Coordinates of C-alpha atoms in Angstrom, one line a residue:
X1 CA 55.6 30.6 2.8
X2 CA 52.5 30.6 4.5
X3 CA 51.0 27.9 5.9
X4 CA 47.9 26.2 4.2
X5 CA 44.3 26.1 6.2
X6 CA 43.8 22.5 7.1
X7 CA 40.0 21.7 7.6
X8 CA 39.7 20.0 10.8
X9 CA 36.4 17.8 13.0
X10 CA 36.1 17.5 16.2
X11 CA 33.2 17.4 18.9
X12 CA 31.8 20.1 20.2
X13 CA 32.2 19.2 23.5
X14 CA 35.8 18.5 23.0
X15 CA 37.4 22.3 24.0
X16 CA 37.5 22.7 27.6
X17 CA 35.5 25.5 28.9
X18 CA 38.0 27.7 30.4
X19 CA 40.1 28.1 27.3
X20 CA 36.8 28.7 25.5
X21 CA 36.2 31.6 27.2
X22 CA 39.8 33.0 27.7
X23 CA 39.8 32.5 23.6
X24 CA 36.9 34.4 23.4
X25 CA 38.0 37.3 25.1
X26 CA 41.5 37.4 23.3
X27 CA 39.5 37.6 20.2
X28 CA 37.5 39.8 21.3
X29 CA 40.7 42.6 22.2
X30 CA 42.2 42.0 19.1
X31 CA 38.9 43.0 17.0
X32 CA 38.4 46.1 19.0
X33 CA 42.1 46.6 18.5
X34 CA 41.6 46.5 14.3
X35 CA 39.0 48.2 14.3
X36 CA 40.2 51.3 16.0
X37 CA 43.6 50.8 13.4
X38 CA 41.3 51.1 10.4
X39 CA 39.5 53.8 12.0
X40 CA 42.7 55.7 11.5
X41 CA 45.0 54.2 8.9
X42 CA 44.5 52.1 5.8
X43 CA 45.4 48.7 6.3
X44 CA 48.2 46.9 4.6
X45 CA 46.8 45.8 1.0
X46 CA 49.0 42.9 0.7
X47 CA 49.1 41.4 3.6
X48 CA 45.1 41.9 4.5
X49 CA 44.6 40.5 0.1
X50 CA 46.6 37.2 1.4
X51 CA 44.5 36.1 4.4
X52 CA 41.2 37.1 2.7
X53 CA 42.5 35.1 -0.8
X54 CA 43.4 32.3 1.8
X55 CA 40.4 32.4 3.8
X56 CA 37.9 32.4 1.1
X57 CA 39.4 29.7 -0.8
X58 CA 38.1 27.5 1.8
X59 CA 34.9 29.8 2.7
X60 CA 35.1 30.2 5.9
X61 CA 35.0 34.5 5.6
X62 CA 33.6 37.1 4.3
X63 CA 36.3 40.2 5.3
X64 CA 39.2 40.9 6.6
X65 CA 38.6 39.9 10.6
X66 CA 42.1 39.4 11.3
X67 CA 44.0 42.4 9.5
X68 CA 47.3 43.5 11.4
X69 CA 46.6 41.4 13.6
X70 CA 49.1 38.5 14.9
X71 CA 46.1 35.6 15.0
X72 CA 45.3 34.2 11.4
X73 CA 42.3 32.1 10.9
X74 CA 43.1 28.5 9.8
X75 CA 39.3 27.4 9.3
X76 CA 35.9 27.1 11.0
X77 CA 33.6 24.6 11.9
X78 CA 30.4 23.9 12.1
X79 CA 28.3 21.1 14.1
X80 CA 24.7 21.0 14.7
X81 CA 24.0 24.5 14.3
X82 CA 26.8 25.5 16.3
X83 CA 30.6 27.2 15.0
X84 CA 33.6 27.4 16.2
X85 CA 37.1 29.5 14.4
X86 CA 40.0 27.7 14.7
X87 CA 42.6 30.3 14.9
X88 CA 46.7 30.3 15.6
X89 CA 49.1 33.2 16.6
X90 CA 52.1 34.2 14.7
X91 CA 55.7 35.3 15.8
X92 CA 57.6 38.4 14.3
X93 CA 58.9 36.4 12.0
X94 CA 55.5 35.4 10.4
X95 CA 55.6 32.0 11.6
X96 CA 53.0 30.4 13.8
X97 CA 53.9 30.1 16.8
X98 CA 54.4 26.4 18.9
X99 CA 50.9 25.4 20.7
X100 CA 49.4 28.4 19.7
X101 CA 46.6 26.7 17.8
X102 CA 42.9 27.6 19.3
X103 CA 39.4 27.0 19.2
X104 CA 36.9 30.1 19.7
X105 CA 33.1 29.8 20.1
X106 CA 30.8 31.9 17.8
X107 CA 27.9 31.6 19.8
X108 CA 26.9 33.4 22.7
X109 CA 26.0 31.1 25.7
X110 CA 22.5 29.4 25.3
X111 CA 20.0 30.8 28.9
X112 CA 19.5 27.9 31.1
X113 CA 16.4 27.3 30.2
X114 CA 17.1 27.0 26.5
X115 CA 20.0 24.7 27.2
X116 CA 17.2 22.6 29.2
X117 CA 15.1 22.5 25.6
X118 CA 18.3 21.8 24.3
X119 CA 18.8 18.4 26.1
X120 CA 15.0 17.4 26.2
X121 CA 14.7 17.5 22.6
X122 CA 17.9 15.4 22.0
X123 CA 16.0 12.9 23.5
X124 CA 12.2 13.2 21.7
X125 CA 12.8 14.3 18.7
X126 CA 15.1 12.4 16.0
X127 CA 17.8 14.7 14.4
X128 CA 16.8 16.9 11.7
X129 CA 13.5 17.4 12.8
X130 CA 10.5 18.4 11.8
X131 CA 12.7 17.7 8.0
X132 CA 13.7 14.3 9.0
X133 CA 9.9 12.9 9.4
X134 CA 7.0 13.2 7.9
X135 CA 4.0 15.7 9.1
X136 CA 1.3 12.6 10.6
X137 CA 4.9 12.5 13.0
X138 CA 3.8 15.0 15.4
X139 CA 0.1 14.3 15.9
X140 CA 0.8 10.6 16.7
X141 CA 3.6 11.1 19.1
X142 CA 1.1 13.4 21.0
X143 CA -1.9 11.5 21.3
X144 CA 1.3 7.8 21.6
X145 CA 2.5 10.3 25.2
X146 CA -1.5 10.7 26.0
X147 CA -2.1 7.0 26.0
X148 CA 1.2 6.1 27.9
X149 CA 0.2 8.7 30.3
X150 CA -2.8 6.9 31.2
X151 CA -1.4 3.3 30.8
X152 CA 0.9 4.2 33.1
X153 CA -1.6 6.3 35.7
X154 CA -3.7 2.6 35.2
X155 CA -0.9 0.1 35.9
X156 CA -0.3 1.7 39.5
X157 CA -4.1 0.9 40.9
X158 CA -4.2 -2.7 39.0
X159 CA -0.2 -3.5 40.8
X160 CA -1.6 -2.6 43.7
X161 CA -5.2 -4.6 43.3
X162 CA -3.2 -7.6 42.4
X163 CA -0.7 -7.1 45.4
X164 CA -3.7 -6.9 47.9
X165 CA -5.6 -9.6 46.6
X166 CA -3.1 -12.0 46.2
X167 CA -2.3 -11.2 50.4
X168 CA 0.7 -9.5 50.1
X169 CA -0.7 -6.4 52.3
X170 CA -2.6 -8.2 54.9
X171 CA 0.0 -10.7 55.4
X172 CA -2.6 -13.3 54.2
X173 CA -0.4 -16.1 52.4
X174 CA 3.3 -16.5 52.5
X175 CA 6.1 -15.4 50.5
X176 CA 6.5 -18.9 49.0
X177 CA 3.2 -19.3 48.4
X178 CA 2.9 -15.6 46.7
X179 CA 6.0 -16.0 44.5
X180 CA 4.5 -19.2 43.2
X181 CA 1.2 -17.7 42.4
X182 CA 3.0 -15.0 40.8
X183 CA 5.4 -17.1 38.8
X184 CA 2.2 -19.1 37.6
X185 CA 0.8 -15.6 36.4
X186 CA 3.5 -14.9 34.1
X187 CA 4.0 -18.2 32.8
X188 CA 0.3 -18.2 31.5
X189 CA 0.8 -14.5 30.1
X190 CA 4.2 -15.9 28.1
X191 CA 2.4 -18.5 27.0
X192 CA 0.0 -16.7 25.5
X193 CA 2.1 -14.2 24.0
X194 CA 3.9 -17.4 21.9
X195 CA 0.5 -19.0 21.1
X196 CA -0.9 -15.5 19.1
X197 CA 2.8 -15.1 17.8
X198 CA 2.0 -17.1 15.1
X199 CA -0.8 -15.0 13.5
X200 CA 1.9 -12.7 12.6
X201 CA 1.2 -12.5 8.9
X202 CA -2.4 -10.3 9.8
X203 CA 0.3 -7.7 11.5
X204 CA 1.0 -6.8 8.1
X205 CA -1.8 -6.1 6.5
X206 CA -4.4 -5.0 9.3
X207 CA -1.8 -3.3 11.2
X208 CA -3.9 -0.4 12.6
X209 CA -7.1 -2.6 13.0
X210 CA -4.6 -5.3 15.2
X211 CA -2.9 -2.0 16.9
X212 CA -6.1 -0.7 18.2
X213 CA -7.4 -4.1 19.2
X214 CA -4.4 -5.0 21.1
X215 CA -5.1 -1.8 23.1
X216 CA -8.6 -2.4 23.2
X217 CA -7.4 -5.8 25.0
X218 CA -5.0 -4.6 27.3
X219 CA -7.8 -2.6 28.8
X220 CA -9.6 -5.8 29.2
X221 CA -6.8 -7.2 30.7
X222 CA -6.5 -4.0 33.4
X223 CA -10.1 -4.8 33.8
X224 CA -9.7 -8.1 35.1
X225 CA -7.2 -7.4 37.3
X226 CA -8.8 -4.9 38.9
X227 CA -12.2 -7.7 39.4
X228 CA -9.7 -10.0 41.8
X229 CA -10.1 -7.5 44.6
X230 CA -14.0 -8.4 44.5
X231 CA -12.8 -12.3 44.9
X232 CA -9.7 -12.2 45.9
X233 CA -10.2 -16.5 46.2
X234 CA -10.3 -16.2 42.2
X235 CA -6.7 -14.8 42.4
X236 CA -4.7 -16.9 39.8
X237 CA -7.7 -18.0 37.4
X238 CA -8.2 -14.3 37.0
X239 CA -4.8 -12.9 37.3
X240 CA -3.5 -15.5 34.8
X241 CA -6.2 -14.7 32.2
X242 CA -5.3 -11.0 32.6
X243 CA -2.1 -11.7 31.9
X244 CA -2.3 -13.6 28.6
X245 CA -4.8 -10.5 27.2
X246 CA -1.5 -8.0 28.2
X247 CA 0.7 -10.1 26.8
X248 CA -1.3 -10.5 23.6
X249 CA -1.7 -7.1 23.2
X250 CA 2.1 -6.6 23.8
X251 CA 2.9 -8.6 20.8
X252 CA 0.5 -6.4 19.0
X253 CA 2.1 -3.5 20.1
X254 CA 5.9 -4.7 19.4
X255 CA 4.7 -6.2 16.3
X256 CA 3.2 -3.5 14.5
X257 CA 5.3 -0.9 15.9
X258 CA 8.6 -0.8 13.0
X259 CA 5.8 -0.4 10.4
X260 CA 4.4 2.3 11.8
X261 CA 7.8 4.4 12.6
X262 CA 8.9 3.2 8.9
X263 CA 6.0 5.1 8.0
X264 CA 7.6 8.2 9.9
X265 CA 11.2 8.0 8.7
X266 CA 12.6 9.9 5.7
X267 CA 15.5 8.6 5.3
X268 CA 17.9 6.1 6.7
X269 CA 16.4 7.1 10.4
X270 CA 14.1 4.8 10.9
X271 CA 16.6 3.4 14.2
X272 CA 16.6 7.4 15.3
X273 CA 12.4 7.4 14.6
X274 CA 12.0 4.4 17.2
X275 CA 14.2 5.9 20.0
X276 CA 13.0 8.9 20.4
X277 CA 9.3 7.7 20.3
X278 CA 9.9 4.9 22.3
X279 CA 11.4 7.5 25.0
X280 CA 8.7 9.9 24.7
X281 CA 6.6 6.7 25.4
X282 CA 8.4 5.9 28.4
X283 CA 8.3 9.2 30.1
X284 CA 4.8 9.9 29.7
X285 CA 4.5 6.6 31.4
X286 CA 6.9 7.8 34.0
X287 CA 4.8 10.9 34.5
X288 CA 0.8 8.8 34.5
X289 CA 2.9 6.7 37.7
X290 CA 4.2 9.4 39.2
X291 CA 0.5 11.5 39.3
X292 CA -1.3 8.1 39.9
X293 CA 1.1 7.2 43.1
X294 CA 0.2 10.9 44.1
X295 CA -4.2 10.3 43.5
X296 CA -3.8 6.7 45.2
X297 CA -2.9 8.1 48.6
X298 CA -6.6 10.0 48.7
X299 CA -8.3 6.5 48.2
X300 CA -10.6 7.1 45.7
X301 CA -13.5 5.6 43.6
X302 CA -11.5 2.5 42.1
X303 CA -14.2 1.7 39.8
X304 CA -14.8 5.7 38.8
X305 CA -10.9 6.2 38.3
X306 CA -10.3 3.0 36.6
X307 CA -13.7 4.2 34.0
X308 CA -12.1 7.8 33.7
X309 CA -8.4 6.4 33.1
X310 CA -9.3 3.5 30.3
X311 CA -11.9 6.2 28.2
X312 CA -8.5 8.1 28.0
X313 CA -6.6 5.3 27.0
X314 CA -9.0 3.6 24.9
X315 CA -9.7 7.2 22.9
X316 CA -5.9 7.8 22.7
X317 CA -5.5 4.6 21.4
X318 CA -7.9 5.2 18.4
X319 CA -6.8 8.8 17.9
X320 CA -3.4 7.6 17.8
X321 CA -3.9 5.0 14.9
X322 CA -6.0 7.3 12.9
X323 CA -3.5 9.9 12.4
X324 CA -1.0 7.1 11.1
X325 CA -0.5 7.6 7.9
X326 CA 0.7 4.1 5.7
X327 CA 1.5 4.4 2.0
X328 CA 0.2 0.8 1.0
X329 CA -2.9 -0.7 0.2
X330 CA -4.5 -3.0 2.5
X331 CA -8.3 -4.4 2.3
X332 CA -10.0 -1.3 4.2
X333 CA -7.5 1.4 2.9
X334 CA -7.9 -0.5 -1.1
X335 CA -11.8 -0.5 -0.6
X336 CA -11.6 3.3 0.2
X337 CA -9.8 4.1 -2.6
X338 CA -12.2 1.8 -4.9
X339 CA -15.3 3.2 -4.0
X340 CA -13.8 6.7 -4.3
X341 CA -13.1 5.9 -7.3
X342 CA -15.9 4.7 -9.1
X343 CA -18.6 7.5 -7.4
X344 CA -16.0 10.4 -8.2
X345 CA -13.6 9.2 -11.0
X346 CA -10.6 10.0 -8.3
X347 CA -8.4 8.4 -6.0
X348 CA -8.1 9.5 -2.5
X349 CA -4.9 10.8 -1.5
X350 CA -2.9 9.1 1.4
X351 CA -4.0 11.0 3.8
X352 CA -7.7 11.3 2.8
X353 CA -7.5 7.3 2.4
X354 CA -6.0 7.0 5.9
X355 CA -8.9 8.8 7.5
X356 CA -11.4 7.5 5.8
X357 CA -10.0 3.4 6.7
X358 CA -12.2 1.5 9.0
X359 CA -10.3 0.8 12.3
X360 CA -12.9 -1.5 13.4
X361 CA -13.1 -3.6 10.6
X362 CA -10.7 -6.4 12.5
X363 CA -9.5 -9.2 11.4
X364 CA -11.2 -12.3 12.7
X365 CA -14.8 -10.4 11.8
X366 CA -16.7 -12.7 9.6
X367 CA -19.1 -9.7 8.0
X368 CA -16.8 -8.5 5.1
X369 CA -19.0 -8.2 1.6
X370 CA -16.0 -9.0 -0.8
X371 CA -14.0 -12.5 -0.1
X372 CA -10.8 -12.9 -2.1
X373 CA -9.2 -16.4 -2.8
X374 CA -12.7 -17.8 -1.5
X375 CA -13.3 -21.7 -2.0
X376 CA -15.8 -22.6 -5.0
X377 CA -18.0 -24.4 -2.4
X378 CA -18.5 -20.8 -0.8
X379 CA -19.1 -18.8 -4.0
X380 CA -21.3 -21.1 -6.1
X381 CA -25.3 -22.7 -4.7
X382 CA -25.3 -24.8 -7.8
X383 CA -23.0 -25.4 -11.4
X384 CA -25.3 -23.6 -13.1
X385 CA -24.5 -20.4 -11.6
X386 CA -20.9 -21.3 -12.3
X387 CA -20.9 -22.1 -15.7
X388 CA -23.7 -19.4 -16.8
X389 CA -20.4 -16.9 -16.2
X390 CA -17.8 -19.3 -16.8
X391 CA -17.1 -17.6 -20.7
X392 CA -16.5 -13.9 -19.3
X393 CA -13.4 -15.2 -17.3
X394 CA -12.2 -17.2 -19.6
X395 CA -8.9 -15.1 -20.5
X396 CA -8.9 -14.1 -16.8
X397 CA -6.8 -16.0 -13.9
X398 CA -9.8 -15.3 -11.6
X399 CA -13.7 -15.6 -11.3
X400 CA -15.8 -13.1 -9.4
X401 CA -19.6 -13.8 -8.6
X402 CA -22.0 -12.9 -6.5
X403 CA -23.9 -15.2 -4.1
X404 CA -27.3 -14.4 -3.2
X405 CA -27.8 -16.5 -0.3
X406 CA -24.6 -15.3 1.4
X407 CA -24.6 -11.1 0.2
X408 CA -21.1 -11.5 -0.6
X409 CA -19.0 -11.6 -3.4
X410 CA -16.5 -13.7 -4.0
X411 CA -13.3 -13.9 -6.2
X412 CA -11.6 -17.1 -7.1
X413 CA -8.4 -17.5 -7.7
X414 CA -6.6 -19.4 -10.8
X415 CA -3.7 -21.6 -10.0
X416 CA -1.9 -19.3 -12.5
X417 CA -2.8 -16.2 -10.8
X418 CA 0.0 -13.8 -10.4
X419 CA 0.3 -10.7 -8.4
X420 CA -1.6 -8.1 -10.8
X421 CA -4.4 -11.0 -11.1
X422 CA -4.8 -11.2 -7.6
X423 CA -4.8 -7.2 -7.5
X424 CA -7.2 -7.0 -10.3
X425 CA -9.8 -9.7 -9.1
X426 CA -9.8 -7.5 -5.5
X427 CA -10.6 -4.8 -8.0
X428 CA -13.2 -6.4 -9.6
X429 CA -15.1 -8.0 -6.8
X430 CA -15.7 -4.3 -5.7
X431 CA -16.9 -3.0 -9.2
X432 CA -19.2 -6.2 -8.9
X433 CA -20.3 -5.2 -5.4
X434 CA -20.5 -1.5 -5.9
X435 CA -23.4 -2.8 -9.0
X436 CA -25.0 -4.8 -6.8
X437 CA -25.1 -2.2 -3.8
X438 CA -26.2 0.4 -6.5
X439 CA -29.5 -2.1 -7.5
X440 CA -30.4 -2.8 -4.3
X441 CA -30.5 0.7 -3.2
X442 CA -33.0 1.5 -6.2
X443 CA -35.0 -1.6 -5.7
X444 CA -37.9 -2.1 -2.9
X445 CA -37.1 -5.8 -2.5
X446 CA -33.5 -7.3 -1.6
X447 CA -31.9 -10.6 -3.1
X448 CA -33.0 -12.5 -0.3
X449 CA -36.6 -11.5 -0.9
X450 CA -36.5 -12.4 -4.1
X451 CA -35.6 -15.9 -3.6
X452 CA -38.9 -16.8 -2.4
X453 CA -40.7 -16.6 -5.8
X454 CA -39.3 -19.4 -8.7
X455 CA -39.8 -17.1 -11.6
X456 CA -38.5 -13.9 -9.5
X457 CA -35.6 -15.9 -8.9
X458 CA -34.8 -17.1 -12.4
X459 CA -35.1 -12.8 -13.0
X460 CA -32.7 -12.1 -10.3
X461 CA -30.1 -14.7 -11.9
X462 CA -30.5 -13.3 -15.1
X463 CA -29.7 -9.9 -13.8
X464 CA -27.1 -11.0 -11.8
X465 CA -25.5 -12.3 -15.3
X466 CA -25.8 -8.8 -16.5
X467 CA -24.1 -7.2 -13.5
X468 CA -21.2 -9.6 -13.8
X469 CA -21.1 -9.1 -17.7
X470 CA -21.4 -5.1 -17.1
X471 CA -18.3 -5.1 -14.6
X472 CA -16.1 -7.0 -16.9
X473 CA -16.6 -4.3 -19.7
X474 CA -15.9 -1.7 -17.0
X475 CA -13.0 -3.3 -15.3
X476 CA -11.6 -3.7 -18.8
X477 CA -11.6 0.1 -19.1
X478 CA -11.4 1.0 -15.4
X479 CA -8.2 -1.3 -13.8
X480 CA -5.4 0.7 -15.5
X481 CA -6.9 4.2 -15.0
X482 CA -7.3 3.0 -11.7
X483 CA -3.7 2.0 -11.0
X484 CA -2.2 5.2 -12.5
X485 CA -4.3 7.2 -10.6
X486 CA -3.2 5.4 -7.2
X487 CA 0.3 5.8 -8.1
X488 CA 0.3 9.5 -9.0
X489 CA -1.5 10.0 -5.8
X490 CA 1.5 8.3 -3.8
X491 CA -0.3 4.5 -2.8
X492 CA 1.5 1.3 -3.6
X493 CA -0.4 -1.9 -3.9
X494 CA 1.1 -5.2 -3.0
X495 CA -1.1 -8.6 -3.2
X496 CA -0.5 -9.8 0.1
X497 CA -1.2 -6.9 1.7
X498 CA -4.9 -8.0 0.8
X499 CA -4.8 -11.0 2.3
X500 CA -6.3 -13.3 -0.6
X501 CA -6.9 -16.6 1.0
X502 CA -4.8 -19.9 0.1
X503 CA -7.5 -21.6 -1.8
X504 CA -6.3 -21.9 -5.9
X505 CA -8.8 -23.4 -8.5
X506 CA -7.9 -25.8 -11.4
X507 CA -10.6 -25.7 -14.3
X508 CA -10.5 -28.7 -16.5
X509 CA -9.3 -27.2 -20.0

């Protein structure tokens, strides 16, 4: 009776090299051996239909390799790309033979230089690649090396600034004396670090803006460190206020960075995703040291090096946050989509939203045209204006208006606003603005103008009235279409993504 295949794992790595090779050869006799046998004389049917029955029951072959010969293939294995037959001798008897059982390579030996690729992609890429991520993958790991390169190439002339400044090279101060002045200089840049912590909410939904302005800040903070060799006397003022911009932007950077290799992932890889990019990080830092240690011994222009240096950083930084591409709606990416939507009927794919998203609309800037979950105080001069508009929202948990004085428009929220109210008032308040913008744009005069004048400005409320009334009817119409179109186009809207503020109004009634 013969013996049935058993399927077998085990690591590649796990045959030792010698009886790889001796395997290899052994197979390779015996197959010259058949093959001159067949040449000559038909092979035994029943014996060759067994171990091809055998074999293919398990797919592992396609003919008869092993035909009169006294190895029988038990099964083959495959790992990474890589195979391996699993063979095992018989005896006259047509039994298999004690330790007889071997492992024999399929592949020919990888060039040195391919093995080399081998091993440096282990550690760049995640497994699976290029199927395992999505496309924006590549283009943001390149320009993510670039701007390490440089961080790195940076943080050797500013180590060095600090070192000579605080007297450590011309043996101006002591060690205690330089320890405690160093000490100092951390402690203000943890400090720091714990203080911003807390705004970790904004991480969320400005997460390129923060990413690009934490950057932004850590060459401010290079900057700095670079001025205490002017006045060296200013040492810890300077060095500590350095410090608490790098740490800042180092809480950025941490904070924002899962989000962003989330983005990358396909599957369950996200832990893979980091790694690797976090590696490639860490060597093109490794490589901007290395050449910077190299450029420092030639003593040049601190001030031209440090200006060539931060414009590569600085336009790595954006390049790299541009070709991010997220899948969720935040303020800049959900006004995009808005206002591609209303001038063309469409919504913007991901990656047509992603370009077109403002990186420098940050967070803390008090310009933006469209406040959501504004205070009444804010939106309304007068209760008048209120309660001329009050009826069009009254099946609505919101209120969107327009205030002249201010060229904003605000939306207020209901206490009994849910997610899709918040959503639609967002919605809304850029119908409403994209009317206004639209009558401005046709009009000689602007609403600030217009206040001037009593009767002009009783017109200009009037219109107003119609605006609001006009984007109701459309919003009506529009919202749904809207939100089907975002979908099919791959976009998913959450509420506090958008960032509506806290304030919740109570209307009597």
């Amino acid at each position: 009776m013969t013996t049935p295949p058993i399927k077998l794992k085990r690591s590649p790595n796990s045959a030792p090299a010698a009886a790889v090779v001796q395997d290899a050869r052994l197979l390779v006799r015996e197959t010259m051996r058949i093959s001159a046998n067949l040449a000559t004389s038909s092979a035994p049917i029943g014996e060759a239909a067994v171990v091809v029955d055998d074999a293919r029951s398990f797919g592992l072959v396609e003919r008869p390799q092993f035909v009169e010969s006294s190895l029988r293939l038990i099964c083959a294995e495959e790992i990474d790309g890589r195979r391996w037959n699993y063979v095992a001798e018989k005896d006259g008897a047509g039994k298999f033979k004690r330790n007889s059982f071997r492992a024999v390579s399929l592949q020919s030996p990888q060039a040195p230089a391919e093995e080399l690729m081998s091993f440096i992609r282990s550690y760049v890429v995640p497994d699976g690649f290029p199927d395992s991520v999505t496309p924006s993958y590549v283009p943001y790991m390149k320009w993510r090396a670039l701007k390490h390169f440089f961080g790195g190439a940076i943080g050797v002339f500013t180590t060095q600034t600090l070192l000579s400044s605080v007297g450590v090279s011309r043996n101006k101060a002591t060690p205690g004396a330089v320890a405690i002045n160093w000490i100092i200089k951390d402690g203000a840049g943890r400090i720091g670090k714990m203080i911003f912590a807390r705004q970790g909410k904004k991480f969320d939904y400005d997460l390129k803006q923060l990413r690009f302005a934490g950057d932004l800040l850590m060459e401010l903070g290079a900057g700095v460190e670079l001025v205490t060799a002017a006045v060296p006397h200013l040492f810890l003022p300077l060095a500590c206020a350095a410090n608490v911009a790098k740490n800042v932007a180092a809480v950025t950077s941490t904070s924002t960075r899962t989000p962003i290799y989330k983005a990358f992932a396909k599957g369950e890889n996200i832990g893979d995703v980091t790694a690797k990019g976090e590696c490639v990080g860490n060597i093109a830092d490794l490589l901007g040291t290395g050449l910077s240690i190299i450029i420092s011994k030639r003593n040049p222009s601190l001030i031209a090096t440090f200006a060539l240096l931060s414009s590569g950083y600085v336009l790595s930084s954006y390049k790299e946050v541009k070709s991010v591409v997220l899948h969720t709606l935040n303020r800049a990416r959900f006004s995009v989509a808005v206002d591609s939507f209303l001038k063309t009927g469409r919504v913007p794919s991901l990656q047509e939203g992603n370009l077109q998203e403002d990186i420098f609309s940050f967070p803390w800037l008090k310009g933006r045209p469209v406040v959501l979950g504004s205070r009444f105080k804010d939106a309304f001069q007068d209760p008048g204006a209120y309660l001329s508009i009050e009826p069009l929202f009254e099946k609505e948990r919101y209120v969107v208006t327009y205030n002249p004085s201010k060229g904003k428009v605000y939306a207020l929220l209901k206490d009994q606003a849910k997610s899709d109210d918040i959503l639609k008032a967002a919605f809304h308040a850029h119908v409403l603005l994209h009317f206004i913008n639209f009558e401005n744009n046709s009009q000689s005069s602007s609403w600030k103008e217009q206040e001037s004048d009593h009767s002009r400005l009783m017109h200009t409320t009037a219109d107003l009235e119609a605006r609001i009334s006009e984007s109701c009817k459309t919003v009506s119409i529009a919202y749904g279409l809207f939100k089907r179109k975002a979908a099919e186009q791959g976009w998913r809207m959450s509420d506090s993504l958008l960032n509506p503020g806290r304030a919740r109004i109570v209307f009597p009634g």
